[in-house]
Short mmCIF file of C-alpha atoms and ligand atoms in Angstrom, two decimals:
data_model
loop_
_atom_site.label_atom_id
_atom_site.label_comp_id
_atom_site.label_asym_id
_atom_site.label_seq_id
_atom_site.Cartn_x
_atom_site.Cartn_y
_atom_site.Cartn_z
CA MET A 1 -0.01 0.03 0.00
CA HIS A 2 1.41 3.43 -0.93
CA ALA A 3 0.74 6.72 0.76
CA SER A 4 0.01 8.42 -2.55
CA GLY A 5 -2.96 6.04 -3.16
CA ALA A 6 -4.17 6.34 0.45
CA LEU A 7 -4.50 10.13 0.57
CA GLN A 8 -6.35 12.75 -1.46
CA VAL A 9 -4.26 15.66 -2.74
CA GLU A 10 -6.05 18.14 -0.43
CA GLU A 11 -5.16 15.90 2.55
CA LEU A 12 -1.46 16.05 1.50
CA ASP A 13 -1.76 19.84 1.38
CA ALA A 14 -2.24 19.80 5.17
CA LEU A 15 1.40 18.53 5.37
CA ASP A 16 2.92 21.66 3.88
CA PRO A 17 5.31 23.50 6.18
CA GLY A 18 3.57 24.19 9.46
CA GLY A 19 1.43 21.10 9.14
CA GLY A 20 -1.47 23.16 7.89
CA LEU A 21 -1.75 24.73 11.32
CA THR A 22 -2.10 28.45 10.79
CA PRO A 23 -1.05 30.96 13.48
CA GLU A 24 -4.70 31.92 13.75
CA ILE A 25 -5.79 28.34 14.61
CA ALA A 26 -2.77 27.94 16.90
CA ASP A 27 -3.80 31.07 18.75
CA LYS A 28 -7.21 29.49 19.52
CA MET A 29 -5.58 26.23 20.70
CA VAL A 30 -3.27 27.63 23.40
CA GLU A 31 -2.67 30.80 25.27
CA ASN A 32 -0.02 33.33 24.12
CA ALA A 33 0.66 31.46 20.82
CA ILE A 34 3.28 33.36 18.81
CA GLY A 35 3.53 30.87 15.90
CA VAL A 36 3.73 27.22 15.06
CA THR A 37 6.72 24.85 14.92
CA ALA A 38 7.18 21.88 12.66
CA LEU A 39 8.42 18.31 12.92
CA PRO A 40 8.94 15.64 10.22
CA PHE A 41 5.71 13.74 9.41
CA GLY A 42 6.62 10.23 8.06
CA ILE A 43 4.98 6.90 7.40
CA ALA A 44 5.96 3.54 8.94
CA THR A 45 5.33 0.77 6.53
CA ASN A 46 4.83 -3.04 6.61
CA PHE A 47 2.33 -3.09 9.53
CA THR A 48 -0.17 -5.93 9.50
CA VAL A 49 -2.37 -6.08 12.59
CA ASN A 50 -5.13 -8.64 12.92
CA GLY A 51 -4.86 -9.39 9.19
CA LYS A 52 -5.29 -5.68 8.19
CA ASP A 53 -2.55 -3.62 6.54
CA TYR A 54 -1.75 -0.14 7.87
CA LEU A 55 0.33 2.83 6.79
CA VAL A 56 1.26 4.31 10.17
CA PRO A 57 1.72 8.09 10.39
CA MET A 58 4.57 9.22 12.70
CA VAL A 59 5.66 12.68 13.79
CA VAL A 60 9.12 12.51 15.23
CA GLU A 61 12.49 14.30 15.13
CA GLU A 62 14.68 11.21 15.88
CA SER A 63 16.18 9.91 12.63
CA SER A 64 15.98 6.14 13.15
CA VAL A 65 12.50 5.69 14.60
CA ILE A 66 10.42 5.28 11.39
CA ALA A 67 13.06 3.11 9.77
CA ALA A 68 13.32 0.79 12.84
CA ALA A 69 9.50 0.45 13.23
CA SER A 70 9.17 -0.36 9.52
CA ASN A 71 11.99 -2.88 9.83
CA GLY A 72 10.53 -4.65 12.85
CA ALA A 73 7.08 -4.66 11.22
CA ARG A 74 8.57 -6.16 8.01
CA ILE A 75 9.91 -9.22 10.00
CA VAL A 76 6.54 -9.69 11.82
CA ARG A 77 4.57 -9.24 8.59
CA ALA A 78 6.52 -12.13 7.05
CA ALA A 79 5.48 -14.19 10.12
CA GLY A 80 1.78 -13.43 9.55
CA GLY A 81 1.56 -10.00 11.29
CA PHE A 82 0.69 -8.84 14.81
CA LEU A 83 -2.33 -10.08 16.77
CA ALA A 84 -3.72 -7.32 18.97
CA GLN A 85 -6.67 -6.64 21.19
CA ALA A 86 -7.99 -3.66 23.03
CA GLN A 87 -9.53 -4.61 26.39
CA GLY A 88 -12.09 -2.24 27.78
CA ARG A 89 -12.43 1.54 27.24
CA LEU A 90 -13.09 2.48 30.84
CA MET A 91 -11.52 5.74 32.05
CA ILE A 92 -11.30 6.38 35.74
CA GLY A 93 -12.48 9.54 37.57
CA GLN A 94 -11.38 10.08 41.15
CA VAL A 95 -13.25 11.89 43.93
CA GLN A 96 -11.04 12.33 46.98
CA ILE A 97 -13.10 12.45 50.20
CA VAL A 98 -11.38 14.08 53.20
CA GLU A 99 -12.52 14.64 56.76
CA CYS A 100 -14.78 11.60 56.71
CA PRO A 101 -15.76 10.78 60.33
CA ASP A 102 -16.67 7.05 59.71
CA LEU A 103 -14.84 5.47 56.83
CA ALA A 104 -16.60 2.07 57.00
CA ALA A 105 -20.09 3.70 57.08
CA ALA A 106 -19.26 6.07 54.29
CA GLU A 107 -17.86 3.23 52.17
CA ARG A 108 -21.04 1.21 52.57
CA ALA A 109 -23.30 4.23 51.87
CA LEU A 110 -21.43 5.20 48.72
CA LEU A 111 -21.58 1.66 47.34
CA GLN A 112 -25.31 1.42 48.18
CA ALA A 113 -25.85 4.70 46.31
CA SER A 114 -23.97 3.53 43.20
CA GLU A 115 -26.91 3.48 40.83
CA ARG A 116 -27.97 6.97 41.85
CA LEU A 117 -24.47 8.34 41.42
CA LEU A 118 -24.09 6.69 38.05
CA GLU A 119 -27.31 8.27 36.94
CA GLU A 120 -26.17 11.73 38.10
CA ALA A 121 -22.91 11.32 36.24
CA ASN A 122 -24.68 10.28 33.06
CA ASP A 123 -27.20 13.15 33.42
CA ALA A 124 -24.26 15.56 33.40
CA GLN A 125 -22.93 14.14 30.09
CA PRO A 126 -25.96 12.66 28.28
CA GLY A 127 -24.22 12.54 24.95
CA MET A 128 -21.85 9.76 26.04
CA LEU A 129 -24.76 7.62 27.14
CA ALA A 130 -26.57 8.22 23.81
CA ARG A 131 -23.40 6.99 22.08
CA GLY A 132 -23.42 3.70 23.95
CA GLY A 133 -20.94 4.75 26.54
CA GLY A 134 -21.25 6.56 29.85
CA ALA A 135 -20.60 6.00 33.52
CA ARG A 136 -20.68 2.23 34.23
CA GLU A 137 -19.29 1.36 37.68
CA ILE A 138 -18.27 2.78 41.03
CA SER A 139 -15.72 1.54 43.55
CA VAL A 140 -14.42 2.97 46.76
CA ARG A 141 -10.75 2.73 47.93
CA ARG A 142 -8.93 3.69 51.10
CA VAL A 143 -5.70 5.72 50.76
CA ALA A 144 -3.43 5.79 53.86
CA TYR A 145 -0.70 8.43 54.19
CA SER A 146 2.63 7.21 55.37
CA GLY A 147 3.96 8.93 58.54
CA THR A 148 0.44 9.87 59.73
CA ASP A 149 -2.56 7.94 61.03
CA ARG A 150 -4.83 9.59 58.42
CA THR A 151 -6.76 7.62 55.85
CA ASP A 152 -9.04 9.09 53.19
CA LEU A 153 -11.67 7.48 50.96
CA VAL A 154 -11.41 7.80 47.19
CA LEU A 155 -14.34 7.08 44.94
CA HIS A 156 -13.56 5.80 41.49
CA LEU A 157 -16.06 6.38 38.68
CA TYR A 158 -15.50 4.14 35.63
CA VAL A 159 -16.63 5.75 32.34
CA ASP A 160 -16.84 4.27 28.87
CA THR A 161 -15.81 7.24 26.74
CA ARG A 162 -16.12 5.39 23.36
CA ASP A 163 -13.85 6.98 20.76
CA ALA A 164 -12.73 9.93 22.91
CA MET A 165 -9.94 10.01 25.45
CA GLY A 166 -12.62 11.42 27.63
CA ALA A 167 -10.62 13.56 30.07
CA ASN A 168 -13.04 16.50 29.90
CA THR A 169 -16.05 14.17 30.06
CA VAL A 170 -14.77 12.36 33.12
CA ASN A 171 -13.72 15.51 34.85
CA ALA A 172 -17.15 17.02 34.25
CA MET A 173 -18.75 13.88 35.66
CA THR A 174 -16.69 13.81 38.83
CA GLU A 175 -17.39 17.48 39.45
CA ALA A 176 -21.11 16.81 38.90
CA ILE A 177 -21.39 13.97 41.45
CA ALA A 178 -19.14 15.57 44.13
CA PRO A 179 -21.91 17.34 46.05
CA SER A 180 -23.86 14.06 46.36
CA VAL A 181 -20.69 12.16 47.31
CA GLU A 182 -20.10 14.64 50.15
CA ARG A 183 -23.71 14.32 51.36
CA ILE A 184 -23.63 10.46 51.29
CA ALA A 185 -20.12 10.10 52.78
CA GLY A 186 -20.40 12.86 55.36
CA GLY A 187 -16.96 14.21 54.29
CA ARG A 188 -15.62 16.87 51.91
CA ALA A 189 -14.78 16.23 48.25
CA LEU A 190 -11.34 17.66 47.56
CA LEU A 191 -9.86 16.57 44.22
CA ARG A 192 -12.27 15.69 41.44
CA ILE A 193 -10.42 14.61 38.36
CA LEU A 194 -9.60 11.71 36.09
CA SER A 195 -6.77 9.33 36.83
CA ASN A 196 -4.18 9.04 34.12
CA TYR A 197 -3.41 5.45 35.23
CA THR A 198 -5.97 3.98 32.85
CA ASP A 199 -5.54 0.29 33.82
CA ARG A 200 -9.11 -0.49 32.66
CA CYS A 201 -8.23 0.63 29.11
CA LEU A 202 -5.45 -1.81 28.18
CA ALA A 203 -4.29 -2.88 24.76
CA ARG A 204 -2.13 -5.88 23.92
CA ALA A 205 -0.17 -7.08 20.93
CA ALA A 206 1.77 -10.32 20.26
CA CYS A 207 3.91 -11.76 17.51
CA ASP A 208 5.41 -15.24 16.77
CA ILE A 209 8.42 -15.15 14.54
CA PRO A 210 10.14 -18.28 13.00
CA PRO A 211 13.82 -17.83 13.81
CA GLY A 212 14.88 -17.96 10.12
CA LEU A 213 13.34 -14.52 9.69
CA LEU A 214 15.60 -13.04 12.41
CA ALA A 215 18.94 -14.11 10.87
CA THR A 216 21.65 -11.43 10.10
CA ASN A 217 24.71 -11.64 7.89
CA ALA A 218 26.79 -12.82 10.87
CA LEU A 219 24.31 -14.72 13.04
CA SER A 220 21.84 -17.57 12.62
CA GLY A 221 18.13 -16.90 13.32
CA ALA A 222 18.16 -19.18 16.37
CA SER A 223 21.15 -17.28 17.76
CA VAL A 224 19.46 -13.89 17.29
CA ARG A 225 16.29 -15.28 18.87
CA ASP A 226 18.10 -16.53 21.98
CA ARG A 227 19.97 -13.23 22.31
CA ILE A 228 16.79 -11.21 22.07
CA VAL A 229 15.28 -13.35 24.84
CA ALA A 230 18.39 -12.73 26.96
CA ALA A 231 18.16 -9.00 26.24
CA GLY A 232 14.48 -9.02 27.26
CA ARG A 233 15.31 -10.78 30.60
CA PHE A 234 18.03 -8.13 31.24
CA ALA A 235 15.38 -5.41 30.83
CA GLU A 236 12.90 -7.30 33.08
CA ALA A 237 15.51 -7.59 35.84
CA ASP A 238 17.40 -4.27 35.73
CA VAL A 239 15.78 -0.79 36.09
CA TYR A 240 18.65 0.94 34.32
CA ARG A 241 18.13 -1.21 31.26
CA ALA A 242 14.31 -1.28 31.58
CA VAL A 243 13.97 2.51 31.28
CA THR A 244 15.97 2.47 28.03
CA HIS A 245 14.13 -0.53 26.75
CA ASN A 246 10.75 1.23 27.51
CA LYS A 247 12.01 4.52 25.98
CA GLY A 248 12.63 2.56 22.79
CA VAL A 249 9.06 1.03 22.99
CA MET A 250 7.64 4.56 23.36
CA ASN A 251 9.71 6.02 20.49
CA GLY A 252 7.27 4.79 17.90
CA ILE A 253 4.13 5.01 20.11
CA ASP A 254 4.78 8.67 20.98
CA ALA A 255 5.31 9.44 17.24
CA VAL A 256 1.93 7.95 16.37
CA LEU A 257 0.26 9.75 19.26
CA LEU A 258 1.70 13.08 18.08
CA ALA A 259 0.67 12.46 14.51
CA THR A 260 -2.90 11.53 15.53
CA GLY A 261 -3.29 14.46 17.95
CA ASN A 262 -3.40 12.34 21.06
CA ASP A 263 -2.31 13.31 24.60
CA TRP A 264 1.13 11.65 24.61
CA ARG A 265 1.87 12.96 28.20
CA ALA A 266 -1.11 11.03 29.49
CA ILE A 267 -0.03 7.79 27.68
CA GLU A 268 3.66 8.18 28.74
CA ALA A 269 2.56 8.66 32.40
CA ALA A 270 0.34 5.59 32.26
CA ALA A 271 2.93 3.46 30.54
CA HIS A 272 5.53 3.97 33.24
CA ALA A 273 3.00 3.46 36.02
CA HIS A 274 2.13 0.17 34.28
CA ALA A 275 5.77 -0.76 34.13
CA CYS A 276 5.69 -0.61 38.00
CA ARG A 277 2.39 -2.40 38.55
CA ALA A 278 4.08 -5.30 40.36
CA GLY A 279 5.81 -2.85 42.72
CA ARG A 280 9.06 -2.65 40.73
CA TYR A 281 9.83 -0.91 37.43
CA THR A 282 10.33 -3.46 34.69
CA ALA A 283 10.12 -4.00 30.89
CA LEU A 284 6.86 -3.31 29.06
CA THR A 285 7.51 -6.23 26.61
CA ARG A 286 8.20 -9.91 27.13
CA TRP A 287 10.24 -12.05 24.78
CA ALA A 288 10.38 -15.85 25.01
CA VAL A 289 11.00 -18.97 22.94
CA GLY A 290 7.49 -20.18 22.07
CA ALA A 291 5.93 -23.09 20.17
CA HIS A 292 8.04 -24.56 17.33
CA GLY A 293 11.05 -22.59 18.54
CA HIS A 294 9.44 -19.31 17.37
CA LEU A 295 10.42 -15.99 19.04
CA HIS A 296 7.28 -14.95 20.91
CA GLY A 297 6.85 -11.25 21.77
CA GLU A 298 4.14 -9.62 23.84
CA ILE A 299 3.30 -6.09 25.02
CA GLU A 300 0.54 -4.71 27.20
CA LEU A 301 -0.04 -1.06 27.80
CA PRO A 302 -2.77 1.41 28.95
CA MET A 303 -3.82 3.01 25.71
CA PRO A 304 -6.47 5.70 26.24
CA VAL A 305 -6.24 7.15 22.74
CA GLY A 306 -9.00 8.99 21.01
CA THR A 307 -10.04 9.44 17.35
CA VAL A 308 -12.29 12.37 18.31
CA GLY A 309 -12.12 15.17 20.91
CA GLY A 310 -9.41 17.41 22.18
CA SER A 311 -7.45 19.05 19.29
CA ILE A 312 -8.08 16.10 16.93
CA GLY A 313 -10.75 17.85 14.81
CA VAL A 314 -8.85 21.11 14.83
CA ASN A 315 -5.36 20.31 13.47
CA PRO A 316 -5.44 19.64 9.68
CA ALA A 317 -2.34 17.45 9.72
CA VAL A 318 -4.04 15.23 12.40
CA ARG A 319 -7.03 14.72 10.12
CA THR A 320 -4.56 13.72 7.40
CA ALA A 321 -2.86 11.20 9.73
CA LEU A 322 -6.16 9.63 10.70
CA GLY A 323 -7.23 9.51 7.02
CA LEU A 324 -4.00 7.68 6.24
CA LEU A 325 -4.40 5.17 9.13
CA ARG A 326 -8.00 4.33 8.30
CA VAL A 327 -8.95 3.15 11.79
CA GLU A 328 -12.66 2.81 12.59
CA THR A 329 -12.51 3.24 16.32
CA ALA A 330 -10.25 4.38 19.13
CA GLY A 331 -9.85 0.76 20.15
CA GLU A 332 -8.41 -0.08 16.74
CA LEU A 333 -5.97 2.87 17.03
CA ALA A 334 -4.92 1.52 20.43
CA GLN A 335 -4.15 -1.86 18.85
CA VAL A 336 -2.02 -0.25 16.12
CA CYS A 337 -0.16 1.73 18.81
CA VAL A 338 0.87 -1.29 20.84
CA ALA A 339 1.89 -3.19 17.66
CA VAL A 340 4.12 -0.24 16.87
CA GLY A 341 5.71 -0.43 20.33
CA LEU A 342 6.41 -4.17 19.87
CA ALA A 343 7.87 -3.63 16.35
CA GLN A 344 10.08 -0.85 17.58
CA ASN A 345 11.34 -2.99 20.45
CA LEU A 346 12.02 -5.96 18.17
CA ALA A 347 14.05 -3.85 15.74
CA ALA A 348 16.10 -2.24 18.53
CA LEU A 349 16.84 -5.54 20.27
CA ARG A 350 17.72 -7.27 16.99
CA ALA A 351 20.24 -4.54 16.26
CA LEU A 352 21.57 -4.44 19.77
CA VAL A 353 22.23 -8.16 20.03
CA SER A 354 23.94 -8.28 16.60
CA GLU A 355 25.88 -5.44 15.10
CA GLY A 356 24.99 -2.93 17.81
CA ILE A 357 22.73 0.11 17.58
CA GLN A 358 25.28 2.67 16.37
CA ARG A 359 25.89 1.56 12.80
CA GLY A 360 22.28 1.83 11.57
CA HIS A 361 21.45 4.69 13.87
CA MET A 362 24.45 6.87 12.90
CA ALA A 363 24.03 6.03 9.15
CA LEU A 364 20.54 7.65 9.40
CA HIS A 365 21.58 10.35 11.93
CA ALA A 366 24.47 11.39 9.60
CA ARG A 367 22.01 13.29 7.36
CA SER A 368 20.85 15.36 10.34
CA VAL A 369 24.51 15.95 11.32
CA ALA A 370 25.26 17.16 7.74
CA LEU A 371 22.31 19.58 7.91
CA ALA A 372 23.45 20.82 11.36
CA ALA A 373 26.86 21.48 9.91
CA GLY A 374 25.31 23.84 7.39
CA ALA A 375 24.87 21.55 4.31
CA ALA A 376 22.03 22.27 1.94
CA PRO A 377 19.35 19.53 2.04
CA GLU A 378 20.27 18.26 -1.43
CA LEU A 379 23.85 17.75 -0.23
CA ALA A 380 22.90 15.86 3.00
CA ASP A 381 22.85 12.33 1.49
CA THR A 382 26.19 12.80 -0.22
CA LEU A 383 27.87 14.16 2.90
CA ALA A 384 26.34 11.42 5.02
CA ALA A 385 27.76 8.82 2.63
CA GLU A 386 31.25 10.44 2.66
CA MET A 387 31.26 10.55 6.50
CA ALA A 388 30.21 6.86 6.63
CA ALA A 389 32.94 5.92 4.14
CA GLN A 390 35.59 7.60 6.15
CA GLY A 391 34.28 6.05 9.38
CA GLU A 392 33.70 9.33 11.22
CA ILE A 393 30.14 10.73 11.67
CA GLY A 394 30.02 14.05 13.56
CA LEU A 395 29.89 17.75 13.24
CA ARG A 396 33.64 18.12 12.92
CA ALA A 397 33.80 15.65 10.03
CA ALA A 398 30.77 17.18 8.35
CA ARG A 399 32.24 20.73 8.55
CA HIS A 400 35.57 19.52 7.26
CA LEU A 401 33.95 17.85 4.20
CA LEU A 402 31.80 20.91 3.61
CA ALA A 403 34.81 23.20 3.73
CA ARG A 404 36.53 21.11 1.08
CA ARG A 405 33.67 21.76 -1.32
CA VAL A 406 34.00 25.58 -1.41
P1 NAD B 1 -13.52 16.58 24.34
O1 NAD B 1 -13.73 17.45 25.56
O2 NAD B 1 -13.34 17.23 23.03
O3 NAD B 1 -14.70 15.53 24.35
C1 NAD B 1 -14.97 14.61 23.35
C2 NAD B 1 -16.20 15.11 22.51
O4 NAD B 1 -16.32 14.33 21.31
C3 NAD B 1 -17.42 15.07 23.32
O5 NAD B 1 -18.07 16.27 23.15
C4 NAD B 1 -18.19 13.97 22.66
O6 NAD B 1 -19.61 14.21 22.72
C5 NAD B 1 -17.77 14.07 21.25
N1 NAD B 1 -17.81 12.78 20.46
C6 NAD B 1 -18.14 12.71 19.14
N2 NAD B 1 -18.14 11.50 18.65
C7 NAD B 1 -17.70 10.66 19.75
C8 NAD B 1 -17.48 9.28 19.86
N3 NAD B 1 -17.62 8.44 18.84
N4 NAD B 1 -17.04 8.84 21.02
C9 NAD B 1 -16.87 9.71 22.08
N5 NAD B 1 -17.10 11.00 22.03
C10 NAD B 1 -17.56 11.52 20.84
O7 NAD B 1 -12.26 15.62 24.57
P2 NAD B 1 -11.96 14.54 25.72
O8 NAD B 1 -11.67 13.31 25.01
O9 NAD B 1 -13.03 14.53 26.78
O10 NAD B 1 -10.60 15.15 26.37
C11 NAD B 1 -9.39 15.07 25.74
C12 NAD B 1 -8.61 16.33 25.95
O11 NAD B 1 -8.49 16.67 27.31
C13 NAD B 1 -7.19 16.24 25.51
O12 NAD B 1 -6.85 17.38 24.75
C14 NAD B 1 -6.34 16.16 26.79
O13 NAD B 1 -5.10 16.70 26.58
C15 NAD B 1 -7.25 17.05 27.68
N6 NAD B 1 -7.10 16.86 29.19
C16 NAD B 1 -6.28 15.96 29.74
C17 NAD B 1 -6.22 15.83 31.10
C18 NAD B 1 -5.38 14.77 31.70
O14 NAD B 1 -4.92 13.89 31.03
N7 NAD B 1 -5.18 14.70 33.04
C19 NAD B 1 -6.94 16.72 31.94
C20 NAD B 1 -7.79 17.67 31.28
C21 NAD B 1 -7.83 17.72 29.90
#
């Protein structure tokens, strides 16, 4: 599938410098806007998820991200593609209840009043109910504060926000039910806001790769497979490695989130909380030798993405990205995002356990180095090739080569 066939000419126009975002629109999006900035908008190829092919839009400044994602996806595509699922679309709203005189009685009363509170929440945002979503469940938790004997209650409101991230919807609902919560609990509602740890909105992806597809010039497929499994275990066991491993996973995911106008801060925050869910920071992916000696990879992440809401309908380049991706629902976008994370991780680990990350990375980065040294864009490839040939990629080398041309 080619991008030129997937997009109308007017959609491509939105990718002109500035991403189609005029200063006038920008000024309505944030306070004190003085202009717009630009980042490269590219397409990761070779993605097959649940039997469907995708061209994946990415907005990113790091030179190797799109190439690595496409490379990982190419290997998985030859193995039949990714299997992915989105589990649940429940966002969580929190109402913190302080100064509650009887925690047990308040807890009981709130749970008994669940139906009434859910109705109140849905009355505040009737559109979500009409769309088949809305407030669905209530739970009550106790939060104890270390170093004191104080314990507060926190009410959780679970809301199906359909194709929206739903932050504003959930915030509006928690504020709407707070007066009733205070009355029922006999305490005071302090914070009323969504939780960004969206562990009831998880997406998973998996892949199974015959070792033959992993072979490099120097290593057999079985050897690459075993080394990837060992590298995965290292990331599971060691926080210093896990953070880098997970940064690599998020390289591609963040780029898709940026391209599709999603709140990448929210998903970054949720991802790292999820990496700590067992009480210790660990890897977001798992690699193992599976059936028939295949390399089995898995990823699970909170993925509260939206295909509507926020700035999605406002930014022209975002509309182009969603047009390119052709996802029907937010759940489908979530599945593509986790597949991207797994592809990115596979490509990085395969490079790391074989020739190392630097050769491929620097070969791509060399063009940015050439530009930073002052080369005209049409000279960047030539200068990058010359630096690679002489085995030194850096500003000094680029400037030297450039000086020799004048
Ligand atoms: P939003 O306020 O634009 O609400 C979504 C809108 O889309 C609703 O009006 C809904 O009626 C409409 N809609 C149309 N079709 C829909 C469909 N199929 N499914 C669901 N809704 C549909 O956006 P939001 O998603 O409530 O909030 C997202 C924004 O909130 C982001 O910009 C985010 O950055 C911001 N935000 C985040 C936080 C946080 O993460 N802590 C806090 C506040 C705001």
